[in-house]
Coordinates of C-alpha atoms and ligand atoms in Angstrom, one line a residue:
X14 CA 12.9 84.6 -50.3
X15 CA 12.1 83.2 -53.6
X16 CA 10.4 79.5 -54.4
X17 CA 10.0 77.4 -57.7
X18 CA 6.9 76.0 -58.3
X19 CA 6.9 73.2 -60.4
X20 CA 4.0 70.9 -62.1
X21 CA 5.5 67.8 -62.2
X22 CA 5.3 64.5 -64.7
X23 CA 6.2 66.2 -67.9
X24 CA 9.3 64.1 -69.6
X25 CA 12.1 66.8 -70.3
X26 CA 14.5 66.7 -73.3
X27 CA 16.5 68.4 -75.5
X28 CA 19.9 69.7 -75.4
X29 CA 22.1 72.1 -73.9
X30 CA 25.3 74.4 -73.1
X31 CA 25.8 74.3 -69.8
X32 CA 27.1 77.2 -67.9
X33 CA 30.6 78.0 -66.5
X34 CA 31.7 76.4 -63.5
X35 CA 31.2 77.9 -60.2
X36 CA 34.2 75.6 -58.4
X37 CA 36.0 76.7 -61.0
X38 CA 35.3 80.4 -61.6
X39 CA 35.6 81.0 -57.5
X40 CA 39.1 80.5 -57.0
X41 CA 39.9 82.0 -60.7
X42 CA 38.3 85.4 -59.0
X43 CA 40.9 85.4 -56.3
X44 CA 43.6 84.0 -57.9
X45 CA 43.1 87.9 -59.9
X46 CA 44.0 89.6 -56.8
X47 CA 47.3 87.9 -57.0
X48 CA 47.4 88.5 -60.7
X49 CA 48.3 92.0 -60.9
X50 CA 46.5 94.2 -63.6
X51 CA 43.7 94.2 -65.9
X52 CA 42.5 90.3 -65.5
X53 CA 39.1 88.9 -68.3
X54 CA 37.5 85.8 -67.5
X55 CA 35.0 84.4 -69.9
X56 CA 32.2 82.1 -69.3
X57 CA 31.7 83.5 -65.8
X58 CA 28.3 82.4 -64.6
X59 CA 25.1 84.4 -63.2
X60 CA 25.4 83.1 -59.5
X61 CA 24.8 84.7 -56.2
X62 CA 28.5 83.2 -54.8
X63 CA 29.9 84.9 -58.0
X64 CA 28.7 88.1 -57.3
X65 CA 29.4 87.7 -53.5
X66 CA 33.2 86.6 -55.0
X67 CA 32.6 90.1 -57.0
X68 CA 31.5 92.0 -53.8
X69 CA 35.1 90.9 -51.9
X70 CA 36.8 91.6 -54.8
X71 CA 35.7 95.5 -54.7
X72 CA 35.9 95.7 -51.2
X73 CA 39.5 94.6 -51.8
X74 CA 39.9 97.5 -53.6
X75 CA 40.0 95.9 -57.1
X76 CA 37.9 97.4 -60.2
X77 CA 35.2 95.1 -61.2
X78 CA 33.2 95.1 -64.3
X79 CA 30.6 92.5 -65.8
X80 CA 30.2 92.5 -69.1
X81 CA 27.4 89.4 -70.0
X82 CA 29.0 86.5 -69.0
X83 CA 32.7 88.2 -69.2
X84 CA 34.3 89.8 -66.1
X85 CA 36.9 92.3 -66.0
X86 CA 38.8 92.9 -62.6
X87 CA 41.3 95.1 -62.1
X88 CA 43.8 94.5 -59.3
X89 CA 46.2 97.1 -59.9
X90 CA 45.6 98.6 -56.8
X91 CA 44.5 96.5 -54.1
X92 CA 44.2 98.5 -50.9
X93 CA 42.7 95.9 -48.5
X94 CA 43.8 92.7 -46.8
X95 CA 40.6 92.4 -45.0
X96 CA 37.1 90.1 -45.8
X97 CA 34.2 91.2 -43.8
X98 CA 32.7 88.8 -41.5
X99 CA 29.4 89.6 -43.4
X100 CA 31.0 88.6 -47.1
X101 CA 33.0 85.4 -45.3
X102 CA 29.1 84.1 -44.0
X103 CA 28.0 85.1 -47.2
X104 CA 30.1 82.9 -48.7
X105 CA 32.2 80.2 -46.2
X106 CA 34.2 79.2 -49.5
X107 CA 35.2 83.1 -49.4
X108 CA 38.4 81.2 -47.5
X109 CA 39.8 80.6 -50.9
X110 CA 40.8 84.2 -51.2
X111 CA 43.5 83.3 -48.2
X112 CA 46.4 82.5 -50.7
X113 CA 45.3 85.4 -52.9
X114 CA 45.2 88.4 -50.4
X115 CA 48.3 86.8 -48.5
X116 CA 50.2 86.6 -51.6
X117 CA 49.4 89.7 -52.6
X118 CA 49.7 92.1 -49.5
X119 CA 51.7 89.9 -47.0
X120 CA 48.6 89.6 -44.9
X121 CA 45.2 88.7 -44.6
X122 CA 42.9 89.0 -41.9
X123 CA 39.4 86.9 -42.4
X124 CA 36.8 85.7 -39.9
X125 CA 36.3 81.9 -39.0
X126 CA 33.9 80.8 -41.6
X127 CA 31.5 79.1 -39.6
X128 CA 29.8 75.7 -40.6
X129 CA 26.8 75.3 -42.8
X130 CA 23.8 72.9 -43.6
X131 CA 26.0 70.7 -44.9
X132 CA 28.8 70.4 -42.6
X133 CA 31.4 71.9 -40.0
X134 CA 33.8 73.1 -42.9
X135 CA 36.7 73.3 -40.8
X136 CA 40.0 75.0 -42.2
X137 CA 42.4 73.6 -40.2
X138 CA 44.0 72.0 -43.3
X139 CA 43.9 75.6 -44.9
X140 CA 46.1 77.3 -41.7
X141 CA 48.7 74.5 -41.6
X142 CA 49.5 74.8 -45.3
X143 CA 50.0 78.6 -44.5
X144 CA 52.0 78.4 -41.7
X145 CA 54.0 75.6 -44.0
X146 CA 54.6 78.5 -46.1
X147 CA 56.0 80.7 -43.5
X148 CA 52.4 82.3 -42.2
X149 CA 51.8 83.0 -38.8
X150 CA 48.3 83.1 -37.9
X151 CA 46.5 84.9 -34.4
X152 CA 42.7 84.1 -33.6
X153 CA 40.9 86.2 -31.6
X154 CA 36.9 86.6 -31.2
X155 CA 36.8 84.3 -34.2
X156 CA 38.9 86.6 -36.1
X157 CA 41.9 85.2 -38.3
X158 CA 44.5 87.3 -38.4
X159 CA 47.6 86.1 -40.7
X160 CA 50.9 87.8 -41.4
X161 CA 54.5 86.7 -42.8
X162 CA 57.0 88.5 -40.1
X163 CA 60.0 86.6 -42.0
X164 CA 58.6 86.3 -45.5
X165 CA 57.3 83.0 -47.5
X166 CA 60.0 79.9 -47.6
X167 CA 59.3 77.1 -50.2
X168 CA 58.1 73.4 -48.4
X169 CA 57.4 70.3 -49.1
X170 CA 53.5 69.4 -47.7
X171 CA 51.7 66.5 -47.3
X172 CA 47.8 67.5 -46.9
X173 CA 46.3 65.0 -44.3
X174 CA 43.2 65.1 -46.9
X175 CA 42.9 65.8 -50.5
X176 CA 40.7 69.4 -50.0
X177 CA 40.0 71.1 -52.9
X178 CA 39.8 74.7 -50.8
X179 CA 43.4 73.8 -49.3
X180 CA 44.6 72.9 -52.7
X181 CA 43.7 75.9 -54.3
X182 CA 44.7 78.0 -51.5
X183 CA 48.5 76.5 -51.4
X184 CA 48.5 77.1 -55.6
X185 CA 47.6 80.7 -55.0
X186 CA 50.1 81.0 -52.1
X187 CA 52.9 79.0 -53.7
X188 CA 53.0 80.5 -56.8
X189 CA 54.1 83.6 -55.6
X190 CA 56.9 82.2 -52.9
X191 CA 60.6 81.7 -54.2
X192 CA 61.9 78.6 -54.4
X193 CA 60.1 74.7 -55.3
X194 CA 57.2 74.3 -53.1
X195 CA 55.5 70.0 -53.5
X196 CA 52.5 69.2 -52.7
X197 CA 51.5 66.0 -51.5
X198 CA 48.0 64.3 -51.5
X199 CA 46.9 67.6 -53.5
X200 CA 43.3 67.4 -54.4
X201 CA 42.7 66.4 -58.2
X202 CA 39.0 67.8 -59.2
X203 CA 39.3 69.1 -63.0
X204 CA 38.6 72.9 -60.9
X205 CA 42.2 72.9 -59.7
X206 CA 43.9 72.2 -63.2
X207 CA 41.3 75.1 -64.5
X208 CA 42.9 77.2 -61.7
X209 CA 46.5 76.5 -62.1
X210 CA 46.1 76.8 -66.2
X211 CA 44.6 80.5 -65.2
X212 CA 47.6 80.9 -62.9
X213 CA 50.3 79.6 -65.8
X214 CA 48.7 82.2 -68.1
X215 CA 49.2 84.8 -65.5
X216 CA 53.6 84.0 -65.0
X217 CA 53.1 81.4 -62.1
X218 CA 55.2 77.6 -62.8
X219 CA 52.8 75.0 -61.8
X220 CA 53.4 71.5 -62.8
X221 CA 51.4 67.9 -62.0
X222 CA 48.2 70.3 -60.8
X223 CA 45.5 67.6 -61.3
X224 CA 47.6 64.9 -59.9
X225 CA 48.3 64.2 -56.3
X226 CA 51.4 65.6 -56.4
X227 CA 51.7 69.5 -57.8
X228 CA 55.2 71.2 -58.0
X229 CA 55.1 75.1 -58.1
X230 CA 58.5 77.3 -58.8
X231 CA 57.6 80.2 -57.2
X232 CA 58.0 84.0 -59.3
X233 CA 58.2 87.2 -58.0
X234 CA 54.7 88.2 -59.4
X235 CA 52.0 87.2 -61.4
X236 CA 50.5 89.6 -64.1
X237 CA 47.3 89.8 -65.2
X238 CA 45.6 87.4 -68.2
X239 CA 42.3 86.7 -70.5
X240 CA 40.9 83.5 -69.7
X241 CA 37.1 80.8 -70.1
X242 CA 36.3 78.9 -67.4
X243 CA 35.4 75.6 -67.8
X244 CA 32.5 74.0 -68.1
X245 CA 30.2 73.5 -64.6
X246 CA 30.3 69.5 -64.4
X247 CA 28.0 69.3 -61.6
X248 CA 25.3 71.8 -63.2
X249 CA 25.7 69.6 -66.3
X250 CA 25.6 66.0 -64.3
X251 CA 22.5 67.6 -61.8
X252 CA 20.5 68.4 -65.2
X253 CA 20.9 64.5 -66.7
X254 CA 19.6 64.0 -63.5
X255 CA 16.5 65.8 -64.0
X256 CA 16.1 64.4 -67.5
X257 CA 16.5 60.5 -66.4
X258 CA 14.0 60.7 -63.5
X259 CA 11.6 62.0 -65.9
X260 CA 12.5 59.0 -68.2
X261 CA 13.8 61.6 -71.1
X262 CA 16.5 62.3 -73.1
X263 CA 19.3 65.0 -72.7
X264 CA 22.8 66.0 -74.8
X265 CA 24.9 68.5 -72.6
X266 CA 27.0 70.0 -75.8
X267 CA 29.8 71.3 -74.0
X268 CA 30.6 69.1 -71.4
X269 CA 33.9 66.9 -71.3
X270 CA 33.0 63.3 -70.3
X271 CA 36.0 62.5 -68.4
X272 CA 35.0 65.3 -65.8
X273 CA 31.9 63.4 -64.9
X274 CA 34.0 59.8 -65.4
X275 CA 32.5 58.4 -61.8
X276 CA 29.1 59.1 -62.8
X277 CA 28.6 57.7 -66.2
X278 CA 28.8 53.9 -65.1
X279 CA 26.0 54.6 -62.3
X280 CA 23.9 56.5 -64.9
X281 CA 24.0 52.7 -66.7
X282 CA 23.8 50.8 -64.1
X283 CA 20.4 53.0 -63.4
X284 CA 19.0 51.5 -67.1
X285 CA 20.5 54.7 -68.9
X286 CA 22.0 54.5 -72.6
X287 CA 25.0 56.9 -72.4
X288 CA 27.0 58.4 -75.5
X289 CA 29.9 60.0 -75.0
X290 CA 32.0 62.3 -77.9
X291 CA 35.2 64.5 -77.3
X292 CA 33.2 67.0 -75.8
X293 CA 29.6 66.0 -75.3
X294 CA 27.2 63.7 -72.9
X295 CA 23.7 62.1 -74.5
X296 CA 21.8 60.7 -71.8
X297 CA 18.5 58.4 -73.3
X298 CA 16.7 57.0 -70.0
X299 CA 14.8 54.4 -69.4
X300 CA 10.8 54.5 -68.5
X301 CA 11.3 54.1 -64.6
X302 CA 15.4 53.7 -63.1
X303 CA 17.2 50.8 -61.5
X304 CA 18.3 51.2 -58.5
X305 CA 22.3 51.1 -57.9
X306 CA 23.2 48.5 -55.0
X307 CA 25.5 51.2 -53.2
X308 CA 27.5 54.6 -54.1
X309 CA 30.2 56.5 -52.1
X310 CA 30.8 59.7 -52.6
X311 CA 34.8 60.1 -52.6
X312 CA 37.4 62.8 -53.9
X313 CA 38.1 63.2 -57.8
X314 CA 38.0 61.3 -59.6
X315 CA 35.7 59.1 -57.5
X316 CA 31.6 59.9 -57.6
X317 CA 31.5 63.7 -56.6
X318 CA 30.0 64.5 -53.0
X319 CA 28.2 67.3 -54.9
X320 CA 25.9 65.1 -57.0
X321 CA 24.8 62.8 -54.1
X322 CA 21.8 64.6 -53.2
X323 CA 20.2 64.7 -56.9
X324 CA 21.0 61.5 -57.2
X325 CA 19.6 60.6 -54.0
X326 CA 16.3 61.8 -55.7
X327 CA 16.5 60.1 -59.0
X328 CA 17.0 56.9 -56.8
X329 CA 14.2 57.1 -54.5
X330 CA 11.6 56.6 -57.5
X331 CA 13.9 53.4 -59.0
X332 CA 13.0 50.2 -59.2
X333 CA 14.6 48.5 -55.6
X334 CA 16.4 49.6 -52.8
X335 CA 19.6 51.5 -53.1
X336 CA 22.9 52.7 -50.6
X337 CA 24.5 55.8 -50.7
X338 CA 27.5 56.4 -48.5
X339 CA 28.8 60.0 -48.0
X340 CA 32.4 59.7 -47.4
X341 CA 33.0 63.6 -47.7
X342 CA 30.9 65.7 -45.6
X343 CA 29.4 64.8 -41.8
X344 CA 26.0 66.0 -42.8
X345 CA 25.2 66.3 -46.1
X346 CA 21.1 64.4 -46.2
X347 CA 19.3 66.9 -44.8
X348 CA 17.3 66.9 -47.9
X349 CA 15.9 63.4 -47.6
X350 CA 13.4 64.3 -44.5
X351 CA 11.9 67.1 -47.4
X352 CA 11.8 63.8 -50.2
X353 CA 10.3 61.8 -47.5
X354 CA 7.2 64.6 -47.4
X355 CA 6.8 63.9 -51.3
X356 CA 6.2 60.0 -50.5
X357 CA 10.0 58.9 -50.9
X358 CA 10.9 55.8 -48.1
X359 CA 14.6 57.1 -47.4
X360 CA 16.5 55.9 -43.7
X361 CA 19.8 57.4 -42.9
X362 CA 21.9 57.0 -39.9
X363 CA 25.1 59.2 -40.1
X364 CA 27.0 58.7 -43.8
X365 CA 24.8 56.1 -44.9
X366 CA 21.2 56.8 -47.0
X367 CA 18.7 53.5 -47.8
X368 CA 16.7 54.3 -50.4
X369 CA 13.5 52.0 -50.9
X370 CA 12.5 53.2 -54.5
X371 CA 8.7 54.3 -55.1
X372 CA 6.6 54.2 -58.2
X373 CA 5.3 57.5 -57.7
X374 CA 6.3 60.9 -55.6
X375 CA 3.4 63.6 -54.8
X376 CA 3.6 67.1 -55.2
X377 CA 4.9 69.2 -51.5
X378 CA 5.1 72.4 -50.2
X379 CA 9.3 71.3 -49.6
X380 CA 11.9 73.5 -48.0
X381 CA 15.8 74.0 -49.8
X382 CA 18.4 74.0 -46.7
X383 CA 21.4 73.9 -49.1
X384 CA 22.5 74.2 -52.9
X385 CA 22.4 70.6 -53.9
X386 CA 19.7 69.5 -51.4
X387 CA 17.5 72.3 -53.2
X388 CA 18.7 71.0 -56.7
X389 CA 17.8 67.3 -55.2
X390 CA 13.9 68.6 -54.4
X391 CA 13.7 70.1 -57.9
X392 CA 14.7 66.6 -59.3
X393 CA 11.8 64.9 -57.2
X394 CA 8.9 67.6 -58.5
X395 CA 10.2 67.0 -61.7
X396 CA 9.1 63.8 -61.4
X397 CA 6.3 64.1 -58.9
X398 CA 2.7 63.9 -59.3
X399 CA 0.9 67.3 -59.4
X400 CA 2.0 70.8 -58.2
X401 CA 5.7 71.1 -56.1
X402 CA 7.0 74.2 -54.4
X403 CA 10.3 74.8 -53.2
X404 CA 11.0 77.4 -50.6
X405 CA 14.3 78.8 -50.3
X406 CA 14.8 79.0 -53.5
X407 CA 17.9 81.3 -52.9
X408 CA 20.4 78.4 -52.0
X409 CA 20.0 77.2 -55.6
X410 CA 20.5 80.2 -57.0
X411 CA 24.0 80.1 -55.5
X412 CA 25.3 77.4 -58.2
X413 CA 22.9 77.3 -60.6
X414 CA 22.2 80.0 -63.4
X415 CA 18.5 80.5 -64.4
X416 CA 17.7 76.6 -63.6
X417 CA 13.8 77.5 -64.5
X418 CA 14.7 79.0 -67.7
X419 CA 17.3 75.8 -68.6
X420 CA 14.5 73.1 -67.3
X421 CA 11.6 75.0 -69.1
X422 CA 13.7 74.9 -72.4
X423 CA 13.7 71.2 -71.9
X424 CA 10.0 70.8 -71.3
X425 CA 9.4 71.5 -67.5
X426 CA 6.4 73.3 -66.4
X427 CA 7.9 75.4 -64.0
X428 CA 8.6 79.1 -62.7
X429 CA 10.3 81.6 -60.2
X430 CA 8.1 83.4 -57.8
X431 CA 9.0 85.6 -55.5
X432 CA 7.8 85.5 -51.6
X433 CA 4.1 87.1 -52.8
X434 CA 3.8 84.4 -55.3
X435 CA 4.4 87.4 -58.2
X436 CA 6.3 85.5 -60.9
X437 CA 10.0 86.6 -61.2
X438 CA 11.0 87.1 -65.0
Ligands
LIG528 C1 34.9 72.4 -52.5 O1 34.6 72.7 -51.2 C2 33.6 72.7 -53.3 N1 33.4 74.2 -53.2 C3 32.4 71.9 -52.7 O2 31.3 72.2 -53.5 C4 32.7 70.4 -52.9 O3 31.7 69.7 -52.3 C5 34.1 70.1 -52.2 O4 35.1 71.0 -52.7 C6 34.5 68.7 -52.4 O5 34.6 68.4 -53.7 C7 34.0 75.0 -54.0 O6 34.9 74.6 -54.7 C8 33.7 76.5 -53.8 P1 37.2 70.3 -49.3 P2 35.8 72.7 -50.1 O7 38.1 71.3 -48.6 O8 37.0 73.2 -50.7 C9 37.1 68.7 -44.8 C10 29.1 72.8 -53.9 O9 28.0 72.3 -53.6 N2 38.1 69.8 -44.5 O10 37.7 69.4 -50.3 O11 35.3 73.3 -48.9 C11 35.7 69.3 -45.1 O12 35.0 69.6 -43.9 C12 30.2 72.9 -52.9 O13 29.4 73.4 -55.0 C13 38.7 69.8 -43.3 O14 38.4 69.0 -42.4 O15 35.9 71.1 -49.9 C14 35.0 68.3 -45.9 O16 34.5 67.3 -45.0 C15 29.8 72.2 -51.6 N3 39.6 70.8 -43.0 C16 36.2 67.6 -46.7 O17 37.4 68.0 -46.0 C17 39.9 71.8 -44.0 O18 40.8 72.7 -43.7 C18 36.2 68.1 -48.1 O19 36.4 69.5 -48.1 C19 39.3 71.7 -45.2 C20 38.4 70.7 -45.5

């Protein structure tokens, strides 16, 4: 167990490269299973769910190297179809490698990935895509057990929601059955186009991906290619964050401004000056925020479910009383009771966050449940008057690389301790 501990008030800015994206990098790490041979990605971030990605990936029987921030795997040989139920609780998103594995081997057998703080995450949309595709799947003891008795057939598939998981997963799966496979109400987060360009690269003949409706020609195989992952536009939208509830200033250098196109108009509508170049974000905040009558969180390109909690924090110190509706997953506030212990006056009642905006916030002993909410307590110490710690400081880890290092470059007062308080370099 590690914890942050952070002094807050200090006014961060500065400017920075923000690392490679995690919703982007995840799928790219299966999609090599499927991608036969020696596969390089570039700008692979240092994250927990990357390595756990890594971990499956070995298991699978691929060769994995890291070299920095580049990854080599290997999937000449692949002589597994199998996720452990340890790696698939490790990492619920670990369903992504579905497409991959089946794709690959003609089967796949994974366990049901169980909720998590921030929601059931279901996968029924996932299995009827499959089966779509010709996969037939048998459950038992909470194990899923898919095979292809009569091969893959091409379909046309309309998904009943725009998941990104379910998206992804079809591309893999699709890309590698013969004949025109359309999707229908595909999701259209920048992550999938990053995932189907990796895929092009590597033979596949994907067209639309980034729209809602994606047509895939199926090949025969896919070989292997050298690819950078795009830039994480959640890492880069939670650090503004940080800045403007400090009241600072912040340039992300490598961040495209379309990918955070929901979020720029709140950012101004919370008193902040915005400039936006080809590839670059400068963020100039105000002394204290204005609130922002009422946000919902909705699929690409509407306002990202992934920033609400940080923003939930950078609201609860603005000047009146703001909404936040959270159209995407069923529980996804359990960080506001752990603002509420820093002085924040924040009601929910299912979807729907009131937040009465306070001058100040005080320093807590606060506990991380999840990635964002643990990203949405480092925003309020940040800001916060004298000493924070943040317990559990292992969920942010999961999608953030080094977030001490990248705040203290900016001007935080802050550091990594592990569990016997010995600071953590
Ligand atoms: C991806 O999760 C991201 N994770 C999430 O980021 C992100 O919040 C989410 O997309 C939405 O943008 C990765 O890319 C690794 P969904 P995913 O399938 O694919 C329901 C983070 O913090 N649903 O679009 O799981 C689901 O329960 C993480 O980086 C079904 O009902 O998201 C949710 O309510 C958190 N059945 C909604 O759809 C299914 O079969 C959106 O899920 C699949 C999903």
């Amino acid at each position: 167990m590690s914890e942050i501990i952070i002094e807050g008030s200090r006014r961060l800015t500065g400017e920075l490269t923000v690392q490679g994206s995690k919703n982007s990098v995840l799928p790219i790490l299966a999609a090599t299973v499927t991608a036969r041979g020696e596969n390089v990605i570039h700008n692979c971030p240092y994250l927990s769910d990357v390595e756990a990605a890594l971990e499956i990936l070995r298991k699978l029987g691929c060769k994995v190297k890291r070299e920095g921030h580049t990854v080599t795997v290997n999937s000449e040989t692949v002589t597994s179809s199998e996720i452990s139920e340890s790696l698939m609780h490790e990492m619920r998103s670990s369903v992504m490698f579905l497409g991959a594995i089946l794709g690959r081997t003609g089967k796949a057998v994974l366990s049901a990935p169980g909720g998590c703080e921030i929601g059931l995450r279901p996968i029924d949309i996932h299995i009827s895509a499959a089966e779509q595709l010709g996969a037939e799947l048998t459950e038992k003891c909470g194990k899923l057990s898919f095979r292809i008795p009569n091969g893959l057939r091409p379909a046309n598939i309309t998904l009943p929601f725009p998941s990104v998981g379910a998206t992804e997963n079809l591309l893999l799966l699709a890309s590698v059955t013969q004949g025109t496979t359309v999707i229908h109400n595909a999701a259209r987060e920048p992550e999938i186009k990053d995932l189907a360009d990796f895929l092009n690269l590597c033979g596949a003949r994907i067209a639309n991906a980034g729209e809602s409706t994606v047509y895939i020609t199926g090949v025969k195989e896919l070989h292997s290619a050298e690819y950078t992952v795009m830039t994480d536009r959640i890492a880069g939208c939670s650090y503004l964050l940080a800045a403007a509830v400090t009241g600072g200033s912040l340039r992300l250098n490598n961040l495209k401004p379309a990918h955070i196109g929901a979020v720029i108009p709140v950012l101004r509508e919370m008193g902040c000056s915005i400039v936006t170049e080809r590839n670059s974000v400068l963020l100039n905040a105000p002394e204290r925020l204005k609130r922002v009558r009422i946000i919902r969180t909705m699929p690409y390109p509407g306002f990202p479910t992934d920033i609400q909690a940080p923003m939930t924090a950078a609201l609860s110190v603005a000047d009146g009383t703001s909404a936040v509706i959270e159209n995407i997953f069923e529980s996804r506030f359990k960080h506001t009771g752990e603002l509420v212990r820093m002085g924040a006056v924040i009601h929910t009642e299912g979807r729907i966050a009131v937040i009465e905006g306070v001058r100040t916030l005080c320093g807590a002993r606060v506990r991380a449940r999840d990635l964002r909410g643990g990203f949405a307590l480092i925003t309020a110490a940040l800001k916060a008057q004298g000493k924070s710690t943040v317990t559990g400081a292992e969920h942010i880890y999961r999608g953030y690389e080094e977030p001490e290092k990248v705040l203290a470059s900016l001007g935080a007062e802050i550091k990594k301790v592990d569990k016997n308080g010995r600071k953590t370099n």
